[in-house]
JSON list of C-alpha atoms in Angstrom, two decimals:
[
{"chain": "A", "resi": 1, "resn": "MET", "atom": "CA", "xyz": [-8.29, -32.41, 13.02]},
{"chain": "A", "resi": 2, "resn": "GLN", "atom": "CA", "xyz": [-9.12, -30.96, 9.64]},
{"chain": "A", "resi": 3, "resn": "HIS", "atom": "CA", "xyz": [-6.86, -31.70, 6.66]},
{"chain": "A", "resi": 4, "resn": "PHE", "atom": "CA", "xyz": [-6.44, -29.37, 3.71]},
{"chain": "A", "resi": 5, "resn": "ALA", "atom": "CA", "xyz": [-5.62, -30.19, 0.11]},
{"chain": "A", "resi": 6, "resn": "ASN", "atom": "CA", "xyz": [-3.28, -27.23, -0.42]},
{"chain": "A", "resi": 7, "resn": "PRO", "atom": "CA", "xyz": [-2.04, -24.01, 1.20]},
{"chain": "A", "resi": 8, "resn": "GLU", "atom": "CA", "xyz": [-4.71, -21.92, -0.54]},
{"chain": "A", "resi": 9, "resn": "CYS", "atom": "CA", "xyz": [-7.35, -23.95, 1.29]},
{"chain": "A", "resi": 10, "resn": "VAL", "atom": "CA", "xyz": [-5.57, -23.30, 4.59]},
{"chain": "A", "resi": 11, "resn": "LEU", "atom": "CA", "xyz": [-5.54, -19.54, 3.99]},
{"chain": "A", "resi": 12, "resn": "LYS", "atom": "CA", "xyz": [-9.17, -19.57, 2.90]},
{"chain": "A", "resi": 13, "resn": "HIS", "atom": "CA", "xyz": [-10.14, -21.47, 6.05]},
{"chain": "A", "resi": 14, "resn": "VAL", "atom": "CA", "xyz": [-8.10, -19.15, 8.30]},
{"chain": "A", "resi": 15, "resn": "ARG", "atom": "CA", "xyz": [-9.44, -15.98, 6.63]},
{"chain": "A", "resi": 16, "resn": "SER", "atom": "CA", "xyz": [-13.02, -17.21, 7.15]},
{"chain": "A", "resi": 17, "resn": "LYS", "atom": "CA", "xyz": [-12.35, -16.86, 10.91]},
{"chain": "A", "resi": 18, "resn": "VAL", "atom": "CA", "xyz": [-14.03, -20.19, 11.63]},
{"chain": "A", "resi": 19, "resn": "CYS", "atom": "CA", "xyz": [-11.07, -21.38, 13.68]},
{"chain": "A", "resi": 20, "resn": "GLU", "atom": "CA", "xyz": [-8.81, -19.64, 16.19]},
{"chain": "A", "resi": 21, "resn": "ALA", "atom": "CA", "xyz": [-5.92, -19.37, 13.72]},
{"chain": "A", "resi": 22, "resn": "ARG", "atom": "CA", "xyz": [-5.23, -16.08, 11.97]},
{"chain": "A", "resi": 23, "resn": "ALA", "atom": "CA", "xyz": [-3.17, -15.13, 8.91]},
{"chain": "A", "resi": 24, "resn": "CYS", "atom": "CA", "xyz": [-1.10, -11.98, 8.48]},
{"chain": "A", "resi": 25, "resn": "ILE", "atom": "CA", "xyz": [-2.65, -9.70, 5.87]},
{"chain": "A", "resi": 26, "resn": "GLY", "atom": "CA", "xyz": [0.74, -8.77, 4.48]},
{"chain": "A", "resi": 27, "resn": "CYS", "atom": "CA", "xyz": [2.71, -12.02, 4.27]},
{"chain": "A", "resi": 28, "resn": "ASN", "atom": "CA", "xyz": [-0.08, -14.64, 4.71]},
{"chain": "A", "resi": 29, "resn": "GLU", "atom": "CA", "xyz": [1.81, -16.42, 7.50]},
{"chain": "A", "resi": 30, "resn": "VAL", "atom": "CA", "xyz": [-0.63, -18.45, 9.59]},
{"chain": "A", "resi": 31, "resn": "PHE", "atom": "CA", "xyz": [-0.64, -18.15, 13.39]},
{"chain": "A", "resi": 32, "resn": "SER", "atom": "CA", "xyz": [-2.51, -20.29, 15.88]},
{"chain": "A", "resi": 33, "resn": "ASP", "atom": "CA", "xyz": [-3.39, -17.34, 18.10]},
{"chain": "A", "resi": 34, "resn": "ALA", "atom": "CA", "xyz": [-5.04, -14.05, 17.11]},
{"chain": "A", "resi": 35, "resn": "ASP", "atom": "CA", "xyz": [-2.90, -12.03, 19.57]},
{"chain": "A", "resi": 36, "resn": "ILE", "atom": "CA", "xyz": [0.32, -13.39, 18.11]},
{"chain": "A", "resi": 37, "resn": "ALA", "atom": "CA", "xyz": [-0.94, -12.59, 14.61]},
{"chain": "A", "resi": 38, "resn": "ALA", "atom": "CA", "xyz": [-1.76, -9.02, 15.67]},
{"chain": "A", "resi": 39, "resn": "ARG", "atom": "CA", "xyz": [1.71, -8.53, 17.18]},
{"chain": "A", "resi": 40, "resn": "HIS", "atom": "CA", "xyz": [3.29, -9.94, 14.01]},
{"chain": "A", "resi": 41, "resn": "SER", "atom": "CA", "xyz": [1.26, -7.58, 11.81]},
{"chain": "A", "resi": 42, "resn": "GLU", "atom": "CA", "xyz": [2.62, -4.57, 13.71]},
{"chain": "A", "resi": 43, "resn": "GLY", "atom": "CA", "xyz": [6.12, -5.28, 12.39]},
{"chain": "A", "resi": 44, "resn": "CYS", "atom": "CA", "xyz": [5.41, -7.15, 9.15]},
{"chain": "A", "resi": 45, "resn": "GLN", "atom": "CA", "xyz": [6.96, -5.19, 6.28]},
{"chain": "A", "resi": 46, "resn": "PRO", "atom": "CA", "xyz": [4.49, -6.32, 3.54]},
{"chain": "A", "resi": 47, "resn": "TYR", "atom": "CA", "xyz": [1.59, -5.46, 5.87]},
{"chain": "A", "resi": 48, "resn": "LEU", "atom": "CA", "xyz": [3.02, -2.01, 6.63]},
{"chain": "A", "resi": 49, "resn": "VAL", "atom": "CA", "xyz": [3.58, -1.29, 2.92]},
{"chain": "A", "resi": 50, "resn": "LYS", "atom": "CA", "xyz": [0.03, -2.40, 2.12]},
{"chain": "A", "resi": 51, "resn": "ALA", "atom": "CA", "xyz": [-1.40, -0.25, 4.94]},
{"chain": "A", "resi": 52, "resn": "LEU", "atom": "CA", "xyz": [0.66, 2.74, 3.76]},
{"chain": "A", "resi": 53, "resn": "LYS", "atom": "CA", "xyz": [-0.64, 2.39, 0.20]},
{"chain": "A", "resi": 54, "resn": "GLU", "atom": "CA", "xyz": [-4.24, 2.12, 1.43]},
{"chain": "A", "resi": 55, "resn": "ASP", "atom": "CA", "xyz": [-3.87, 5.22, 3.63]},
{"chain": "A", "resi": 56, "resn": "MET", "atom": "CA", "xyz": [-2.22, 7.13, 0.82]},
{"chain": "A", "resi": 57, "resn": "ALA", "atom": "CA", "xyz": [-4.96, 6.20, -1.66]},
{"chain": "A", "resi": 58, "resn": "LYS", "atom": "CA", "xyz": [-7.66, 7.18, 0.85]},
{"chain": "A", "resi": 59, "resn": "HIS", "atom": "CA", "xyz": [-6.19, 10.63, 1.53]},
{"chain": "A", "resi": 60, "resn": "ILE", "atom": "CA", "xyz": [-5.49, 11.34, -2.14]},
{"chain": "A", "resi": 61, "resn": "SER", "atom": "CA", "xyz": [-9.02, 10.34, -3.15]},
{"chain": "A", "resi": 62, "resn": "GLU", "atom": "CA", "xyz": [-10.41, 12.61, -0.40]},
{"chain": "A", "resi": 63, "resn": "LEU", "atom": "CA", "xyz": [-8.33, 15.47, -1.79]},
{"chain": "A", "resi": 64, "resn": "CYS", "atom": "CA", "xyz": [-9.36, 14.73, -5.39]},
{"chain": "A", "resi": 65, "resn": "ALA", "atom": "CA", "xyz": [-13.03, 14.85, -4.37]},
{"chain": "A", "resi": 66, "resn": "GLN", "atom": "CA", "xyz": [-12.52, 18.56, -3.65]},
{"chain": "A", "resi": 67, "resn": "LEU", "atom": "CA", "xyz": [-10.79, 19.37, -6.97]},
{"chain": "A", "resi": 68, "resn": "CYS", "atom": "CA", "xyz": [-11.98, 19.98, -10.50]},
{"chain": "A", "resi": 69, "resn": "SER", "atom": "CA", "xyz": [-11.43, 17.33, -13.18]},
{"chain": "A", "resi": 70, "resn": "ALA", "atom": "CA", "xyz": [-9.03, 19.53, -15.19]},
{"chain": "A", "resi": 71, "resn": "CYS", "atom": "CA", "xyz": [-6.59, 19.73, -12.26]},
{"chain": "A", "resi": 72, "resn": "ILE", "atom": "CA", "xyz": [-6.87, 16.01, -11.52]},
{"chain": "A", "resi": 73, "resn": "ARG", "atom": "CA", "xyz": [-6.06, 15.10, -15.14]},
{"chain": "A", "resi": 74, "resn": "GLY", "atom": "CA", "xyz": [-3.22, 17.62, -15.24]},
{"chain": "A", "resi": 75, "resn": "ASP", "atom": "CA", "xyz": [-4.81, 19.76, -17.96]},
{"chain": "A", "resi": 76, "resn": "GLN", "atom": "CA", "xyz": [-4.19, 22.89, -15.90]},
{"chain": "A", "resi": 77, "resn": "ARG", "atom": "CA", "xyz": [-2.06, 23.88, -12.95]},
{"chain": "A", "resi": 78, "resn": "GLY", "atom": "CA", "xyz": [-3.77, 23.76, -9.59]},
{"chain": "A", "resi": 79, "resn": "SER", "atom": "CA", "xyz": [-2.08, 27.03, -8.67]},
{"chain": "A", "resi": 80, "resn": "ASP", "atom": "CA", "xyz": [-3.93, 28.72, -11.57]},
{"chain": "A", "resi": 81, "resn": "CYS", "atom": "CA", "xyz": [-7.36, 27.23, -10.83]},
{"chain": "A", "resi": 82, "resn": "GLN", "atom": "CA", "xyz": [-9.50, 29.41, -8.58]},
{"chain": "A", "resi": 83, "resn": "LEU", "atom": "CA", "xyz": [-11.65, 26.41, -7.54]},
{"chain": "A", "resi": 84, "resn": "CYS", "atom": "CA", "xyz": [-8.72, 24.22, -6.45]},
{"chain": "A", "resi": 85, "resn": "LYS", "atom": "CA", "xyz": [-6.13, 26.71, -5.22]},
{"chain": "A", "resi": 86, "resn": "LYS", "atom": "CA", "xyz": [-7.50, 26.99, -1.68]},
{"chain": "A", "resi": 87, "resn": "SER", "atom": "CA", "xyz": [-7.89, 23.22, -1.23]},
{"chain": "A", "resi": 88, "resn": "LEU", "atom": "CA", "xyz": [-4.40, 22.53, -2.51]},
{"chain": "A", "resi": 89, "resn": "ARG", "atom": "CA", "xyz": [-2.81, 25.19, -0.26]},
{"chain": "A", "resi": 90, "resn": "LYS", "atom": "CA", "xyz": [-4.62, 23.72, 2.73]},
{"chain": "A", "resi": 91, "resn": "ALA", "atom": "CA", "xyz": [-3.45, 20.21, 1.76]},
{"chain": "A", "resi": 92, "resn": "GLN", "atom": "CA", "xyz": [0.14, 21.44, 1.32]},
{"chain": "A", "resi": 93, "resn": "LEU", "atom": "CA", "xyz": [0.13, 22.82, 4.84]},
{"chain": "A", "resi": 94, "resn": "GLU", "atom": "CA", "xyz": [-1.64, 19.79, 6.30]},
{"chain": "A", "resi": 95, "resn": "TRP", "atom": "CA", "xyz": [0.53, 17.15, 4.62]},
{"chain": "A", "resi": 96, "resn": "HIS", "atom": "CA", "xyz": [3.95, 18.79, 4.79]},
{"chain": "A", "resi": 97, "resn": "PRO", "atom": "CA", "xyz": [6.38, 16.12, 6.11]},
{"chain": "A", "resi": 98, "resn": "ASP", "atom": "CA", "xyz": [7.78, 18.52, 8.73]},
{"chain": "A", "resi": 99, "resn": "LYS", "atom": "CA", "xyz": [4.31, 18.92, 10.23]},
{"chain": "A", "resi": 100, "resn": "ASN", "atom": "CA", "xyz": [3.78, 15.13, 10.38]},
{"chain": "A", "resi": 101, "resn": "PRO", "atom": "CA", "xyz": [6.85, 13.69, 12.12]},
{"chain": "A", "resi": 102, "resn": "PHE", "atom": "CA", "xyz": [5.04, 10.53, 13.24]},
{"chain": "A", "resi": 103, "resn": "LYS", "atom": "CA", "xyz": [3.61, 9.84, 9.77]},
{"chain": "A", "resi": 104, "resn": "ARG", "atom": "CA", "xyz": [6.54, 11.13, 7.76]},
{"chain": "A", "resi": 105, "resn": "GLU", "atom": "CA", "xyz": [6.45, 8.47, 5.02]},
{"chain": "A", "resi": 106, "resn": "LEU", "atom": "CA", "xyz": [2.70, 8.81, 4.44]},
{"chain": "A", "resi": 107, "resn": "ALA", "atom": "CA", "xyz": [2.93, 12.60, 4.57]},
{"chain": "A", "resi": 108, "resn": "THR", "atom": "CA", "xyz": [5.79, 12.61, 2.06]},
{"chain": "A", "resi": 109, "resn": "HIS", "atom": "CA", "xyz": [3.85, 10.53, -0.46]},
{"chain": "A", "resi": 110, "resn": "VAL", "atom": "CA", "xyz": [0.65, 12.54, -0.10]},
{"chain": "A", "resi": 111, "resn": "PHE", "atom": "CA", "xyz": [2.60, 15.81, -0.23]},
{"chain": "A", "resi": 112, "resn": "LEU", "atom": "CA", "xyz": [4.26, 14.71, -3.50]},
{"chain": "A", "resi": 113, "resn": "HIS", "atom": "CA", "xyz": [0.81, 14.16, -5.01]},
{"chain": "A", "resi": 114, "resn": "VAL", "atom": "CA", "xyz": [-0.40, 17.53, -3.73]},
{"chain": "A", "resi": 115, "resn": "GLN", "atom": "CA", "xyz": [2.66, 19.21, -5.24]},
{"chain": "A", "resi": 116, "resn": "ALA", "atom": "CA", "xyz": [2.08, 17.41, -8.55]},
{"chain": "A", "resi": 117, "resn": "LEU", "atom": "CA", "xyz": [-1.48, 18.72, -8.63]},
{"chain": "A", "resi": 118, "resn": "TRP", "atom": "CA", "xyz": [-0.26, 22.21, -7.73]},
{"chain": "A", "resi": 119, "resn": "GLU", "atom": "CA", "xyz": [2.24, 22.13, -10.61]},
{"chain": "A", "resi": 120, "resn": "GLY", "atom": "CA", "xyz": [-0.26, 20.64, -13.07]},
{"chain": "A", "resi": 121, "resn": "SER", "atom": "CA", "xyz": [1.12, 17.09, -13.36]},
{"chain": "A", "resi": 122, "resn": "GLY", "atom": "CA", "xyz": [-2.13, 15.41, -12.39]},
{"chain": "A", "resi": 123, "resn": "VAL", "atom": "CA", "xyz": [-2.63, 12.57, -9.94]},
{"chain": "A", "resi": 124, "resn": "ASP", "atom": "CA", "xyz": [-1.18, 9.69, -11.95]},
{"chain": "A", "resi": 125, "resn": "ASP", "atom": "CA", "xyz": [2.55, 10.31, -11.55]},
{"chain": "A", "resi": 126, "resn": "PRO", "atom": "CA", "xyz": [3.67, 12.96, -9.06]},
{"chain": "A", "resi": 127, "resn": "THR", "atom": "CA", "xyz": [7.38, 12.40, -9.78]},
{"chain": "A", "resi": 128, "resn": "SER", "atom": "CA", "xyz": [7.21, 13.15, -13.49]},
{"chain": "A", "resi": 129, "resn": "SER", "atom": "CA", "xyz": [6.59, 16.92, -13.10]},
{"chain": "A", "resi": 130, "resn": "GLY", "atom": "CA", "xyz": [4.44, 16.86, -16.21]},
{"chain": "A", "resi": 131, "resn": "ARG", "atom": "CA", "xyz": [7.02, 15.00, -18.33]},
{"chain": "A", "resi": 132, "resn": "PRO", "atom": "CA", "xyz": [5.67, 11.60, -19.32]},
{"chain": "A", "resi": 133, "resn": "GLY", "atom": "CA", "xyz": [8.03, 9.18, -20.94]},
{"chain": "A", "resi": 134, "resn": "ARG", "atom": "CA", "xyz": [11.16, 7.58, -19.59]},
{"chain": "A", "resi": 135, "resn": "GLU", "atom": "CA", "xyz": [10.54, 8.40, -15.90]},
{"chain": "A", "resi": 136, "resn": "ARG", "atom": "CA", "xyz": [7.02, 7.01, -16.02]},
{"chain": "A", "resi": 137, "resn": "ALA", "atom": "CA", "xyz": [8.23, 3.89, -17.86]},
{"chain": "A", "resi": 138, "resn": "GLN", "atom": "CA", "xyz": [10.94, 3.36, -15.24]},
{"chain": "A", "resi": 139, "resn": "GLN", "atom": "CA", "xyz": [8.43, 3.69, -12.44]},
{"chain": "A", "resi": 140, "resn": "GLU", "atom": "CA", "xyz": [6.01, 1.27, -14.11]},
{"chain": "A", "resi": 141, "resn": "GLU", "atom": "CA", "xyz": [8.84, -1.24, -14.65]},
{"chain": "A", "resi": 142, "resn": "ALA", "atom": "CA", "xyz": [9.82, -0.96, -10.99]},
{"chain": "A", "resi": 143, "resn": "GLU", "atom": "CA", "xyz": [6.21, -1.55, -9.95]},
{"chain": "A", "resi": 144, "resn": "ARG", "atom": "CA", "xyz": [5.99, -4.61, -12.24]},
{"chain": "A", "resi": 145, "resn": "ARG", "atom": "CA", "xyz": [9.19, -6.01, -10.72]},
{"chain": "A", "resi": 146, "resn": "MET", "atom": "CA", "xyz": [7.84, -5.44, -7.21]},
{"chain": "A", "resi": 147, "resn": "ARG", "atom": "CA", "xyz": [4.58, -7.20, -8.11]},
{"chain": "A", "resi": 148, "resn": "ARG", "atom": "CA", "xyz": [6.47, -10.15, -9.62]},
{"chain": "A", "resi": 149, "resn": "GLN", "atom": "CA", "xyz": [8.68, -10.38, -6.55]},
{"chain": "A", "resi": 150, "resn": "ALA", "atom": "CA", "xyz": [5.65, -10.26, -4.24]},
{"chain": "A", "resi": 151, "resn": "GLU", "atom": "CA", "xyz": [3.96, -13.00, -6.27]},
{"chain": "A", "resi": 152, "resn": "GLN", "atom": "CA", "xyz": [7.10, -15.15, -6.12]},
{"chain": "A", "resi": 153, "resn": "GLU", "atom": "CA", "xyz": [7.39, -14.62, -2.36]},
{"chain": "A", "resi": 154, "resn": "GLU", "atom": "CA", "xyz": [3.73, -15.53, -1.91]},
{"chain": "A", "resi": 155, "resn": "GLU", "atom": "CA", "xyz": [4.24, -18.68, -4.00]},
{"chain": "A", "resi": 156, "resn": "ILE", "atom": "CA", "xyz": [7.23, -19.65, -1.83]},
{"chain": "A", "resi": 157, "resn": "LEU", "atom": "CA", "xyz": [5.20, -19.10, 1.34]},
{"chain": "A", "resi": 158, "resn": "LEU", "atom": "CA", "xyz": [2.36, -21.21, 0.00]},
{"chain": "A", "resi": 159, "resn": "ARG", "atom": "CA", "xyz": [4.79, -23.96, -0.99]},
{"chain": "A", "resi": 160, "resn": "GLN", "atom": "CA", "xyz": [6.39, -23.87, 2.48]},
{"chain": "A", "resi": 161, "resn": "GLU", "atom": "CA", "xyz": [2.95, -24.06, 4.11]},
{"chain": "A", "resi": 162, "resn": "ALA", "atom": "CA", "xyz": [2.07, -27.06, 1.93]},
{"chain": "A", "resi": 163, "resn": "GLU", "atom": "CA", "xyz": [5.34, -28.74, 2.94]},
{"chain": "A", "resi": 164, "resn": "ARG", "atom": "CA", "xyz": [4.57, -28.09, 6.64]},
{"chain": "A", "resi": 165, "resn": "ILE", "atom": "CA", "xyz": [1.10, -29.56, 6.22]},
{"chain": "A", "resi": 166, "resn": "ASN", "atom": "CA", "xyz": [2.42, -32.63, 4.39]},
{"chain": "A", "resi": 167, "resn": "LYS", "atom": "CA", "xyz": [5.12, -33.14, 7.02]},
{"chain": "A", "resi": 168, "resn": "TYR", "atom": "CA", "xyz": [2.50, -32.93, 9.76]},
{"chain": "A", "resi": 169, "resn": "LYS", "atom": "CA", "xyz": [0.27, -35.43, 7.94]},
{"chain": "A", "resi": 170, "resn": "GLU", "atom": "CA", "xyz": [3.20, -37.84, 7.51]},
{"chain": "A", "resi": 171, "resn": "GLU", "atom": "CA", "xyz": [4.13, -37.58, 11.18]},
{"chain": "A", "resi": 172, "resn": "GLU", "atom": "CA", "xyz": [0.50, -38.19, 12.13]},
{"chain": "A", "resi": 173, "resn": "ARG", "atom": "CA", "xyz": [0.36, -41.29, 9.88]},
{"chain": "A", "resi": 174, "resn": "ARG", "atom": "CA", "xyz": [3.59, -42.65, 11.40]},
{"chain": "A", "resi": 175, "resn": "ARG", "atom": "CA", "xyz": [2.33, -42.07, 14.92]},
{"chain": "A", "resi": 176, "resn": "GLN", "atom": "CA", "xyz": [-0.97, -43.81, 14.19]},
{"chain": "A", "resi": 177, "resn": "ALA", "atom": "CA", "xyz": [0.83, -46.71, 12.51]},
{"chain": "A", "resi": 178, "resn": "SER", "atom": "CA", "xyz": [3.15, -47.18, 15.49]},
{"chain": "A", "resi": 179, "resn": "GLU", "atom": "CA", "xyz": [0.18, -47.04, 17.89]},
{"chain": "A", "resi": 180, "resn": "GLU", "atom": "CA", "xyz": [-1.66, -49.63, 15.80]},
{"chain": "A", "resi": 181, "resn": "LYS", "atom": "CA", "xyz": [1.43, -51.84, 15.68]},
{"chain": "A", "resi": 182, "resn": "GLU", "atom": "CA", "xyz": [1.82, -51.55, 19.46]},
{"chain": "A", "resi": 183, "resn": "ARG", "atom": "CA", "xyz": [-1.83, -52.57, 19.98]},
{"chain": "A", "resi": 184, "resn": "ASN", "atom": "CA", "xyz": [-1.57, -55.57, 17.65]},
{"chain": "A", "resi": 185, "resn": "ARG", "atom": "CA", "xyz": [1.72, -56.89, 19.06]},
{"chain": "A", "resi": 186, "resn": "PRO", "atom": "CA", "xyz": [1.27, -59.99, 21.28]},
{"chain": "A", "resi": 187, "resn": "GLN", "atom": "CA", "xyz": [2.03, -59.66, 24.97]},
{"chain": "A", "resi": 188, "resn": "SER", "atom": "CA", "xyz": [5.46, -60.87, 26.07]},
{"chain": "A", "resi": 189, "resn": "ALA", "atom": "CA", "xyz": [5.85, -64.18, 27.89]},
{"chain": "A", "resi": 190, "resn": "GLU", "atom": "CA", "xyz": [7.43, -62.71, 31.01]},
{"chain": "A", "resi": 191, "resn": "GLY", "atom": "CA", "xyz": [5.75, -63.83, 34.15]},
{"chain": "A", "resi": 192, "resn": "SER", "atom": "CA", "xyz": [3.78, -66.61, 32.47]},
{"chain": "A", "resi": 193, "resn": "PHE", "atom": "CA", "xyz": [4.32, -70.31, 32.92]},
{"chain": "A", "resi": 194, "resn": "CYS", "atom": "CA", "xyz": [5.13, -72.65, 30.13]},
{"chain": "A", "resi": 195, "resn": "ALA", "atom": "CA", "xyz": [4.14, -76.34, 30.43]},
{"chain": "A", "resi": 196, "resn": "VAL", "atom": "CA", "xyz": [6.49, -77.56, 27.72]},
{"chain": "A", "resi": 197, "resn": "GLN", "atom": "CA", "xyz": [10.17, -77.66, 28.48]}
]
């Protein structure tokens, strides 16, 4: 049995895939079986959000690779740029949410970025429609709050894992102490004869 100093060490050990235990990528919960961890990851909300963001970033970067730098920065409208117009129209058709019913959330996010490029807002903030300021500040504040909340949740999970580990260690110590006490206790006098009366 291996003992760990803190929950970070547990996660590091589990992520190294040395043992059979696995940790959820989204919430860092540790599972003793890889199959159980995989089933958990299918429904884990932090994992799904993380996977959605990764997919969205991948598709947007693929789209941006086909566009000119002026359209990406928002210096000109994509609908006016002869180099980017065809790629953006194709992306609008490909990523329209009605054409992607099984990936509606991903399609909606990517489509918003495509529309922002088409209208000349650039890639940074598709919801601002070219108007930086209060909307962008509100979005950044919301993202900061989400990051803080995620960090707090992760800290709570790590603390809970440390408590579980300490509880297990304490139970193990108690069990070993009771076994040692049982071994050192003298045998009872039942069935033996005593010469002195």
